[in-house]
Amino acid sequence: MHKKIKLKNKATLILAPKNETKAVTVLVIFKIGSRYESKKENGLSHFIEHMMFKGTKKRPNTIDISRELDSVGAEFNAFTSKDYTGYYIKIQHKKIELALDILSDILFNSKFEKNEFEKEKGVIIEEINMYKDNPLMHMEEYFEQVIYGSSALGRFIAGPKENIKSFKRKDLVSFKNKFYHPKNMSIGVAGRFSEKKIKSLAEKYFSSKNKKPLSKFKKYRHQQKKRRVKINYKETDQVQMALGFPAFSYFHKDIYVLYLLGIILGGSMSSRLFINIRERKGLCYFIRSTPNIYEDTGNLFIQAGLDKRRIFQALKLIWQELKNLKYKGVKSKELKKAKEFLKGKMILSMEDSSQIASYFTKQFVLTGKVESPEEKIKKIEKVKTSDIKRVVGKIIKKKRLNLAIIGPFRDKAKFEKFIDQKLK
């Protein structure tokens, strides 16, 4: 279903054909994100992503780039995470060379003009304001500030506004030149294409021979021995709350157990948290749980938007659901449903070229290998109810609980006392 090819310059090309479609997606990922930045550099990866669509010598400004892609109805965008930065174009398969041409052009020939650079500072600051004004959108990063503290994983991807204001053009150019090179780049192509043609076009458009070393980050090690609480006072009618625990990396033997645990707990509309906290008690509209996974660590994360007058009741009920998992475990039927849910989501994602490109390319960037959906499904099927109970026992510990709240509260001690005395 997929093939991995090394280009002459050591960049990795990942091919995932799907000839039933008439679309193709080209996704280029660089293994550089906010966790690779120093405190002073925090925000550079995201800033560079913004600047990539501002013009090249061949396509002098944003309008030239967007007009060319709009003229063929293409979809295009970019994203920055803590681990990587990605750029993609989804296009009709007959126009695939245009996608490769434009992507290579913006990635290696962007001008980073000073006036555009200064204008973009305002855009990014407004993006930061947008997230901070919307607790639902901001909650996950705020929670990771609690669990990962002052480490690079605990910093916001977009960086602080002070950094954005202080950056110079030379800072961006230097950072980009340091990390945007072939050994640090993976190119995913998914959908309808000719393998022979793609290999030839990839060598033509991505032939840069910069030989800089691979990017590295400082590995994180959890040393938490006491519960942590952080409150961000904001006058809101609804409280956004996140509660979670340190968990596993991509390489942990129990990673598929963790995925299934997240689904059972709050990964679907028939999950325990959704049924018992929302449907039966009416304490929230939104509640979910999911693992957040990195190369060296991870966490199990629960997020909810709650009635501010009933937050302590909700906390107690969520803790009770965690205890039920820990001491009573799960039934075979419940585990089977979670497996079918996870398999179904994976199979459906393989219907779209952009999802396929993301599935294979991100895997390789983060783990150095690529597993097919069929290989993953085999591992999912091997998980037993005893595995769920064992992993819950490892993870769900009150001394390793992390609680983040955005809402109309100022007294952190009140929540610490509640955890210590009421969550038995």
Tab-separated table of C-alpha atoms in Angstrom:
chain	number	residue	atom	x	y	z
A	1	MET	CA	0.000	0.000	0.000
A	2	HIS	CA	2.954	2.334	0.540
A	3	LYS	CA	6.570	2.650	-0.505
A	4	LYS	CA	9.467	4.537	1.057
A	5	ILE	CA	12.195	5.926	-1.243
A	6	LYS	CA	15.383	7.859	-0.454
A	7	LEU	CA	16.071	10.661	-2.893
A	8	LYS	CA	19.629	11.388	-3.987
A	9	ASN	CA	19.920	14.203	-1.445
A	10	LYS	CA	18.731	11.908	1.428
A	11	ALA	CA	15.223	13.358	1.677
A	12	THR	CA	12.561	10.673	2.199
A	13	LEU	CA	9.743	10.187	-0.328
A	14	ILE	CA	6.728	8.191	0.881
A	15	LEU	CA	4.273	7.007	-1.762
A	16	ALA	CA	0.741	5.807	-0.969
A	17	PRO	CA	-1.201	5.183	-4.206
A	18	LYS	CA	-5.001	5.193	-4.333
A	19	ASN	CA	-6.040	4.982	-7.944
A	20	GLU	CA	-9.805	4.997	-7.252
A	21	THR	CA	-9.594	8.743	-6.644
A	22	LYS	CA	-8.842	11.550	-9.086
A	23	ALA	CA	-7.146	13.628	-6.390
A	24	VAL	CA	-3.597	13.642	-5.085
A	25	THR	CA	-2.094	15.241	-1.986
A	26	VAL	CA	1.528	16.281	-1.627
A	27	LEU	CA	2.558	16.829	1.998
A	28	VAL	CA	6.028	18.028	2.980
A	29	ILE	CA	6.987	17.747	6.640
A	30	PHE	CA	10.101	19.098	8.314
A	31	LYS	CA	11.059	17.634	11.666
A	32	ILE	CA	11.117	20.953	13.426
A	33	GLY	CA	8.541	22.410	15.794
A	34	SER	CA	8.302	24.397	19.000
A	35	ARG	CA	10.006	21.768	21.161
A	36	TYR	CA	13.220	22.245	19.180
A	37	GLU	CA	13.327	25.948	20.063
A	38	SER	CA	15.087	27.632	22.957
A	39	LYS	CA	13.035	29.912	25.191
A	40	LYS	CA	14.211	32.953	23.207
A	41	GLU	CA	13.413	31.196	19.905
A	42	ASN	CA	9.926	30.092	20.983
A	43	GLY	CA	7.531	30.966	18.161
A	44	LEU	CA	10.038	30.883	15.280
A	45	SER	CA	8.809	27.589	13.753
A	46	HIS	CA	5.242	28.905	13.606
A	47	PHE	CA	6.370	32.322	12.319
A	48	ILE	CA	8.331	30.677	9.477
A	49	GLU	CA	5.243	28.689	8.488
A	50	HIS	CA	3.314	31.966	8.138
A	51	MET	CA	6.022	33.564	6.019
A	52	MET	CA	6.171	30.722	3.494
A	53	PHE	CA	3.116	31.989	1.610
A	54	LYS	CA	4.292	35.620	1.287
A	55	GLY	CA	6.116	35.391	-2.031
A	56	THR	CA	9.105	33.988	-3.944
A	57	LYS	CA	11.133	35.323	-6.865
A	58	LYS	CA	8.994	33.263	-9.250
A	59	ARG	CA	5.720	34.149	-7.493
A	60	PRO	CA	6.387	37.572	-5.943
A	61	ASN	CA	3.489	37.787	-3.461
A	62	THR	CA	0.704	35.938	-1.666
A	63	ILE	CA	-1.825	36.665	-4.409
A	64	ASP	CA	0.409	35.115	-7.071
A	65	ILE	CA	0.648	31.884	-5.063
A	66	SER	CA	-3.025	31.639	-4.101
A	67	ARG	CA	-4.315	32.671	-7.548
A	68	GLU	CA	-2.323	29.891	-9.239
A	69	LEU	CA	-3.683	27.262	-6.868
A	70	ASP	CA	-7.225	28.669	-6.852
A	71	SER	CA	-7.274	28.521	-10.655
A	72	VAL	CA	-7.259	24.712	-10.456
A	73	GLY	CA	-9.440	24.416	-7.333
A	74	ALA	CA	-6.608	23.145	-5.143
A	75	GLU	CA	-6.688	23.004	-1.342
A	76	PHE	CA	-3.557	24.177	0.450
A	77	ASN	CA	-2.455	24.994	3.955
A	78	ALA	CA	0.259	24.549	6.566
A	79	PHE	CA	0.517	23.677	10.254
A	80	THR	CA	3.017	23.795	13.096
A	81	SER	CA	3.099	21.435	16.064
A	82	LYS	CA	5.560	20.828	18.861
A	83	ASP	CA	7.191	18.053	16.798
A	84	TYR	CA	7.028	19.137	13.166
A	85	THR	CA	5.944	21.684	10.564
A	86	GLY	CA	3.967	20.622	7.492
A	87	TYR	CA	2.854	22.098	4.164
A	88	TYR	CA	0.386	20.480	1.786
A	89	ILE	CA	-1.457	20.869	-1.478
A	90	LYS	CA	-4.398	18.675	-2.472
A	91	ILE	CA	-5.043	18.893	-6.187
A	92	GLN	CA	-6.559	17.075	-9.199
A	93	HIS	CA	-4.119	14.341	-10.157
A	94	LYS	CA	-3.335	15.744	-13.616
A	95	LYS	CA	-1.935	18.891	-11.971
A	96	ILE	CA	0.464	17.149	-9.614
A	97	GLU	CA	3.546	18.823	-11.067
A	98	LEU	CA	2.074	22.198	-10.177
A	99	ALA	CA	1.764	21.075	-6.522
A	100	LEU	CA	5.400	19.974	-6.394
A	101	ASP	CA	6.558	23.119	-8.180
A	102	ILE	CA	4.760	25.491	-5.804
A	103	LEU	CA	5.648	23.598	-2.633
A	104	SER	CA	9.346	23.465	-3.494
A	105	ASP	CA	9.272	27.111	-4.539
A	106	ILE	CA	7.775	28.415	-1.286
A	107	LEU	CA	9.886	26.113	0.903
A	108	PHE	CA	13.261	26.935	-0.641
A	109	ASN	CA	12.796	30.290	-2.394
A	110	SER	CA	10.570	32.373	-0.105
A	111	LYS	CA	11.895	35.930	0.094
A	112	PHE	CA	10.918	36.781	3.672
A	113	GLU	CA	10.670	40.444	2.728
A	114	LYS	CA	11.115	42.825	5.649
A	115	ASN	CA	7.823	44.688	5.184
A	116	GLU	CA	5.860	41.388	5.000
A	117	PHE	CA	7.751	40.120	8.039
A	118	GLU	CA	6.778	43.169	10.092
A	119	LYS	CA	3.125	42.968	8.952
A	120	GLU	CA	2.935	39.290	9.877
A	121	LYS	CA	3.901	40.056	13.455
A	122	GLY	CA	0.491	41.684	13.861
A	123	VAL	CA	-1.267	38.710	12.271
A	124	ILE	CA	0.421	36.234	14.623
A	125	ILE	CA	-0.246	38.359	17.691
A	126	GLU	CA	-3.933	38.439	16.744
A	127	GLU	CA	-3.860	34.664	16.277
A	128	ILE	CA	-2.436	34.310	19.796
A	129	ASN	CA	-5.158	36.665	21.113
A	130	MET	CA	-7.819	34.586	19.347
A	131	TYR	CA	-6.697	31.389	21.051
A	132	LYS	CA	-6.357	32.988	24.471
A	133	ASP	CA	-9.823	34.528	24.149
A	134	ASN	CA	-11.272	31.104	23.354
A	135	PRO	CA	-10.590	28.756	26.306
A	136	LEU	CA	-11.916	25.728	24.392
A	137	MET	CA	-9.196	26.194	21.754
A	138	HIS	CA	-6.493	27.172	24.259
A	139	MET	CA	-7.081	24.493	26.879
A	140	GLU	CA	-4.866	21.705	25.554
A	141	GLU	CA	-1.741	23.848	25.350
A	142	TYR	CA	-2.518	25.364	28.746
A	143	PHE	CA	-2.810	21.872	30.245
A	144	GLU	CA	0.545	20.870	28.778
A	145	GLN	CA	2.065	23.936	30.418
A	146	VAL	CA	0.968	22.376	33.713
A	147	ILE	CA	2.190	18.848	33.068
A	148	TYR	CA	5.467	19.758	31.295
A	149	GLY	CA	6.290	22.928	33.207
A	150	SER	CA	9.130	25.118	31.920
A	151	SER	CA	10.412	22.514	29.448
A	152	ALA	CA	10.069	23.072	25.689
A	153	LEU	CA	6.979	20.813	25.673
A	154	GLY	CA	5.339	23.160	28.167
A	155	ARG	CA	5.652	26.214	25.915
A	156	PHE	CA	2.968	27.480	23.541
A	157	ILE	CA	3.580	26.650	19.874
A	158	ALA	CA	3.023	30.231	18.671
A	159	GLY	CA	5.285	31.570	21.399
A	160	PRO	CA	4.723	34.545	23.698
A	161	LYS	CA	3.783	37.889	22.169
A	162	GLU	CA	7.000	39.408	23.553
A	163	ASN	CA	9.049	37.036	21.382
A	164	ILE	CA	7.004	37.796	18.272
A	165	LYS	CA	7.536	41.530	18.745
A	166	SER	CA	11.293	41.117	19.301
A	167	PHE	CA	12.122	38.760	16.410
A	168	LYS	CA	14.292	40.125	13.610
A	169	ARG	CA	14.154	38.929	10.011
A	170	LYS	CA	17.636	37.439	10.402
A	171	ASP	CA	16.359	35.264	13.282
A	172	LEU	CA	13.821	33.598	10.976
A	173	VAL	CA	16.256	33.173	8.103
A	174	SER	CA	18.925	31.670	10.363
A	175	PHE	CA	16.472	29.262	12.007
A	176	LYS	CA	15.014	28.202	8.669
A	177	ASN	CA	18.423	27.582	7.118
A	178	LYS	CA	19.415	25.501	10.124
A	179	PHE	CA	16.480	23.082	9.921
A	180	TYR	CA	14.892	23.223	6.450
A	181	HIS	CA	17.182	20.802	4.657
A	182	PRO	CA	16.769	17.412	2.896
A	183	LYS	CA	17.777	15.064	5.741
A	184	ASN	CA	15.167	16.739	7.906
A	185	MET	CA	12.438	16.552	5.234
A	186	SER	CA	9.841	13.923	4.337
A	187	ILE	CA	7.609	14.189	1.263
A	188	GLY	CA	4.360	12.252	1.304
A	189	VAL	CA	2.365	11.700	-1.886
A	190	ALA	CA	-1.038	10.011	-1.658
A	191	GLY	CA	-3.816	9.494	-4.174
A	192	ARG	CA	-3.670	8.955	-7.914
A	193	PHE	CA	-0.229	9.234	-9.533
A	194	SER	CA	2.405	7.446	-11.595
A	195	GLU	CA	5.235	6.226	-9.375
A	196	LYS	CA	7.829	6.693	-12.106
A	197	LYS	CA	6.664	10.247	-12.777
A	198	ILE	CA	6.575	11.174	-9.088
A	199	LYS	CA	10.113	9.943	-8.463
A	200	SER	CA	11.349	11.986	-11.409
A	201	LEU	CA	9.428	15.113	-10.328
A	202	ALA	CA	10.560	14.769	-6.709
A	203	GLU	CA	14.208	14.632	-7.808
A	204	LYS	CA	13.595	17.655	-10.052
A	205	TYR	CA	11.855	19.910	-7.527
A	206	PHE	CA	13.382	18.747	-4.235
A	207	SER	CA	17.016	18.405	-5.270
A	208	SER	CA	18.536	20.757	-2.680
A	209	LYS	CA	21.823	19.292	-1.420
A	210	ASN	CA	22.196	21.087	1.908
A	211	LYS	CA	23.989	18.584	4.194
A	212	LYS	CA	23.271	19.938	7.666
A	213	PRO	CA	22.723	17.454	10.553
A	214	LEU	CA	19.350	16.254	11.759
A	215	SER	CA	17.514	18.389	14.297
A	216	LYS	CA	17.483	17.219	17.920
A	217	PHE	CA	15.512	18.065	21.044
A	218	LYS	CA	16.094	17.603	24.756
A	219	LYS	CA	14.250	14.501	25.915
A	220	TYR	CA	11.663	14.935	28.646
A	221	ARG	CA	11.565	12.741	31.745
A	222	HIS	CA	8.581	12.826	34.105
A	223	GLN	CA	9.592	13.300	37.730
A	224	GLN	CA	6.222	14.295	39.133
A	225	LYS	CA	5.686	13.303	42.769
A	226	LYS	CA	2.793	15.587	43.714
A	227	ARG	CA	-0.469	16.744	42.102
A	228	ARG	CA	-0.269	20.022	40.196
A	229	VAL	CA	-2.948	22.692	39.812
A	230	LYS	CA	-2.893	25.814	37.647
A	231	ILE	CA	-5.699	28.380	37.316
A	232	ASN	CA	-6.032	31.025	34.622
A	233	TYR	CA	-8.567	33.574	35.858
A	234	LYS	CA	-11.036	34.566	33.158
A	235	GLU	CA	-14.549	35.935	33.623
A	236	THR	CA	-16.584	33.298	31.812
A	237	ASP	CA	-19.967	31.626	32.250
A	238	GLN	CA	-18.481	28.223	31.458
A	239	VAL	CA	-15.334	26.762	32.985
A	240	GLN	CA	-12.860	24.958	30.750
A	241	MET	CA	-11.120	22.228	32.695
A	242	ALA	CA	-8.398	19.754	31.768
A	243	LEU	CA	-7.289	16.891	33.930
A	244	GLY	CA	-4.640	14.369	33.052
A	245	PHE	CA	-1.676	12.175	33.859
A	246	PRO	CA	1.769	11.391	32.438
A	247	ALA	CA	1.572	8.453	30.028
A	248	PHE	CA	3.512	6.826	27.163
A	249	SER	CA	5.604	7.704	24.119
A	250	TYR	CA	5.095	6.420	20.559
A	251	PHE	CA	7.569	3.634	21.274
A	252	HIS	CA	6.005	2.218	24.436
A	253	LYS	CA	4.801	-1.375	24.246
A	254	ASP	CA	1.389	-0.363	25.636
A	255	ILE	CA	0.676	2.482	23.206
A	256	TYR	CA	-2.327	0.718	21.625
A	257	VAL	CA	-3.704	-0.061	25.074
A	258	LEU	CA	-3.518	3.680	25.791
A	259	TYR	CA	-5.367	4.558	22.570
A	260	LEU	CA	-8.178	2.165	23.472
A	261	LEU	CA	-8.289	3.448	27.052
A	262	GLY	CA	-8.805	6.977	25.704
A	263	ILE	CA	-11.743	5.792	23.593
A	264	ILE	CA	-13.388	3.867	26.437
A	265	LEU	CA	-13.017	6.771	28.824
A	266	GLY	CA	-14.099	9.669	26.602
A	267	GLY	CA	-13.255	9.122	22.955
A	268	SER	CA	-16.772	8.785	21.571
A	269	MET	CA	-20.405	9.771	22.166
A	270	SER	CA	-21.000	6.406	23.830
A	271	SER	CA	-17.941	6.620	26.099
A	272	ARG	CA	-18.116	6.552	29.881
A	273	LEU	CA	-17.486	10.251	30.442
A	274	PHE	CA	-19.895	11.371	27.727
A	275	ILE	CA	-22.719	9.162	29.001
A	276	ASN	CA	-22.221	9.685	32.735
A	277	ILE	CA	-21.112	13.338	32.939
A	278	ARG	CA	-23.075	14.849	30.051
A	279	GLU	CA	-26.070	12.626	29.327
A	280	ARG	CA	-26.975	11.432	32.836
A	281	LYS	CA	-25.885	14.414	34.945
A	282	GLY	CA	-26.105	17.296	32.437
A	283	LEU	CA	-22.918	18.884	33.791
A	284	CYS	CA	-21.386	19.780	30.435
A	285	TYR	CA	-21.941	20.077	26.722
A	286	PHE	CA	-18.409	19.108	25.707
A	287	ILE	CA	-16.255	16.371	27.263
A	288	ARG	CA	-13.580	14.149	25.785
A	289	SER	CA	-10.443	12.189	26.592
A	290	THR	CA	-7.500	11.472	24.344
A	291	PRO	CA	-3.838	10.545	24.612
A	292	ASN	CA	-1.316	13.176	23.513
A	293	ILE	CA	1.766	11.310	22.305
A	294	TYR	CA	5.357	12.398	21.680
A	295	GLU	CA	8.589	10.595	20.821
A	296	ASP	CA	9.810	10.536	24.414
A	297	THR	CA	6.697	10.934	26.560
A	298	GLY	CA	2.933	11.425	26.471
A	299	ASN	CA	-0.121	12.096	28.577
A	300	LEU	CA	-3.735	11.024	29.018
A	301	PHE	CA	-5.845	14.167	28.745
A	302	ILE	CA	-9.472	14.811	29.770
A	303	GLN	CA	-11.106	18.103	28.765
A	304	ALA	CA	-14.555	19.425	29.625
A	305	GLY	CA	-16.567	22.645	29.434
A	306	LEU	CA	-18.470	22.770	32.717
A	307	ASP	CA	-21.092	24.712	34.638
A	308	LYS	CA	-18.978	26.931	36.938
A	309	ARG	CA	-21.356	26.352	39.872
A	310	ARG	CA	-20.972	22.567	39.642
A	311	ILE	CA	-17.285	22.154	38.855
A	312	PHE	CA	-16.479	20.331	42.104
A	313	GLN	CA	-19.347	17.915	41.519
A	314	ALA	CA	-18.010	17.280	38.010
A	315	LEU	CA	-14.466	16.741	39.270
A	316	LYS	CA	-15.678	14.187	41.773
A	317	LEU	CA	-17.707	12.311	39.146
A	318	ILE	CA	-14.810	12.279	36.658
A	319	TRP	CA	-12.543	10.923	39.389
A	320	GLN	CA	-15.141	8.241	40.158
A	321	GLU	CA	-15.080	7.130	36.514
A	322	LEU	CA	-11.294	6.859	36.688
A	323	LYS	CA	-11.558	4.813	39.872
A	324	ASN	CA	-14.139	2.510	38.280
A	325	LEU	CA	-11.706	1.843	35.439
A	326	LYS	CA	-8.869	1.264	37.878
A	327	TYR	CA	-10.606	-1.088	40.273
A	328	LYS	CA	-13.404	-2.658	38.215
A	329	GLY	CA	-11.750	-2.729	34.808
A	330	VAL	CA	-13.657	-3.089	31.542
A	331	LYS	CA	-15.828	-5.835	30.131
A	332	SER	CA	-14.895	-7.696	26.939
A	333	LYS	CA	-17.909	-6.217	25.130
A	334	GLU	CA	-16.847	-2.650	25.955
A	335	LEU	CA	-13.299	-3.300	24.783
A	336	LYS	CA	-14.560	-4.873	21.560
A	337	LYS	CA	-16.656	-1.756	20.825
A	338	ALA	CA	-13.608	0.469	21.391
A	339	LYS	CA	-11.561	-1.671	19.007
A	340	GLU	CA	-14.233	-1.468	16.321
A	341	PHE	CA	-14.464	2.308	16.800
A	342	LEU	CA	-10.686	2.758	16.430
A	343	LYS	CA	-10.498	0.431	13.413
A	344	GLY	CA	-13.475	2.123	11.782
A	345	LYS	CA	-11.964	5.592	12.163
A	346	MET	CA	-8.693	4.377	10.678
A	347	ILE	CA	-10.385	2.707	7.705
A	348	LEU	CA	-12.523	5.783	6.966
A	349	SER	CA	-9.455	8.033	7.057
A	350	MET	CA	-7.940	5.931	4.267
A	351	GLU	CA	-10.657	7.178	1.881
A	352	ASP	CA	-9.149	10.659	1.539
A	353	SER	CA	-5.776	11.421	-0.077
A	354	SER	CA	-4.895	14.158	2.434
A	355	GLN	CA	-5.577	11.840	5.382
A	356	ILE	CA	-3.538	9.064	3.774
A	357	ALA	CA	-0.593	11.408	3.176
A	358	SER	CA	-0.793	12.563	6.798
A	359	TYR	CA	-1.093	9.001	8.153
A	360	PHE	CA	2.049	7.693	6.479
A	361	THR	CA	4.252	10.796	6.514
A	362	LYS	CA	3.690	11.801	10.137
A	363	GLN	CA	4.321	8.228	11.241
A	364	PHE	CA	7.691	8.180	9.533
A	365	VAL	CA	8.697	11.623	10.805
A	366	LEU	CA	7.841	10.750	14.422
A	367	THR	CA	8.860	7.088	14.648
A	368	GLY	CA	11.253	6.449	11.767
A	369	LYS	CA	9.042	3.664	10.436
A	370	VAL	CA	5.693	3.208	8.723
A	371	GLU	CA	3.034	0.683	9.748
A	372	SER	CA	0.127	-0.035	7.448
A	373	PRO	CA	-3.435	0.159	8.824
A	374	GLU	CA	-3.566	-3.638	8.650
A	375	GLU	CA	-0.455	-3.935	10.834
A	376	LYS	CA	-1.905	-1.521	13.370
A	377	ILE	CA	-5.225	-3.348	13.429
A	378	LYS	CA	-3.436	-6.596	14.322
A	379	LYS	CA	-1.862	-4.882	17.328
A	380	ILE	CA	-5.183	-3.358	18.345
A	381	GLU	CA	-6.847	-6.778	18.239
A	382	LYS	CA	-4.251	-8.244	20.644
A	383	VAL	CA	-5.200	-5.885	23.500
A	384	LYS	CA	-6.973	-7.655	26.375
A	385	THR	CA	-9.187	-6.360	29.183
A	386	SER	CA	-6.366	-7.208	31.604
A	387	ASP	CA	-4.068	-4.887	29.608
A	388	ILE	CA	-6.499	-1.998	30.074
A	389	LYS	CA	-6.667	-2.557	33.827
A	390	ARG	CA	-2.875	-2.886	34.104
A	391	VAL	CA	-2.236	0.340	32.178
A	392	VAL	CA	-4.889	2.248	34.149
A	393	GLY	CA	-3.107	1.098	37.322
A	394	LYS	CA	0.151	2.519	36.000
A	395	ILE	CA	-1.260	5.861	34.910
A	396	ILE	CA	-4.140	6.871	37.201
A	397	LYS	CA	-2.410	8.027	40.374
A	398	LYS	CA	-3.537	11.027	42.420
A	399	LYS	CA	0.047	12.146	43.085
A	400	ARG	CA	0.543	12.421	39.299
A	401	LEU	CA	-2.721	14.244	38.602
A	402	ASN	CA	-2.488	17.539	36.691
A	403	LEU	CA	-5.400	19.980	36.740
A	404	ALA	CA	-5.711	23.101	34.583
A	405	ILE	CA	-8.674	25.472	34.773
A	406	ILE	CA	-9.649	28.542	32.760
A	407	GLY	CA	-12.557	30.347	34.360
A	408	PRO	CA	-13.759	32.768	37.075
A	409	PHE	CA	-11.635	31.332	39.912
A	410	ARG	CA	-8.584	32.734	41.705
A	411	ASP	CA	-8.092	30.386	44.661
A	412	LYS	CA	-5.796	27.552	43.579
A	413	ALA	CA	-5.565	26.302	47.174
A	414	LYS	CA	-9.276	25.541	47.175
A	415	PHE	CA	-8.836	23.089	44.298
A	416	GLU	CA	-5.696	21.561	45.813
A	417	LYS	CA	-7.562	20.981	49.079
A	418	PHE	CA	-10.482	19.434	47.197
A	419	ILE	CA	-8.165	16.996	45.376
A	420	ASP	CA	-6.352	16.045	48.566
A	421	GLN	CA	-9.459	15.601	50.730
A	422	LYS	CA	-12.355	14.719	48.440
A	423	LEU	CA	-10.843	12.625	45.640
A	424	LYS	CA	-10.389	9.356	47.503
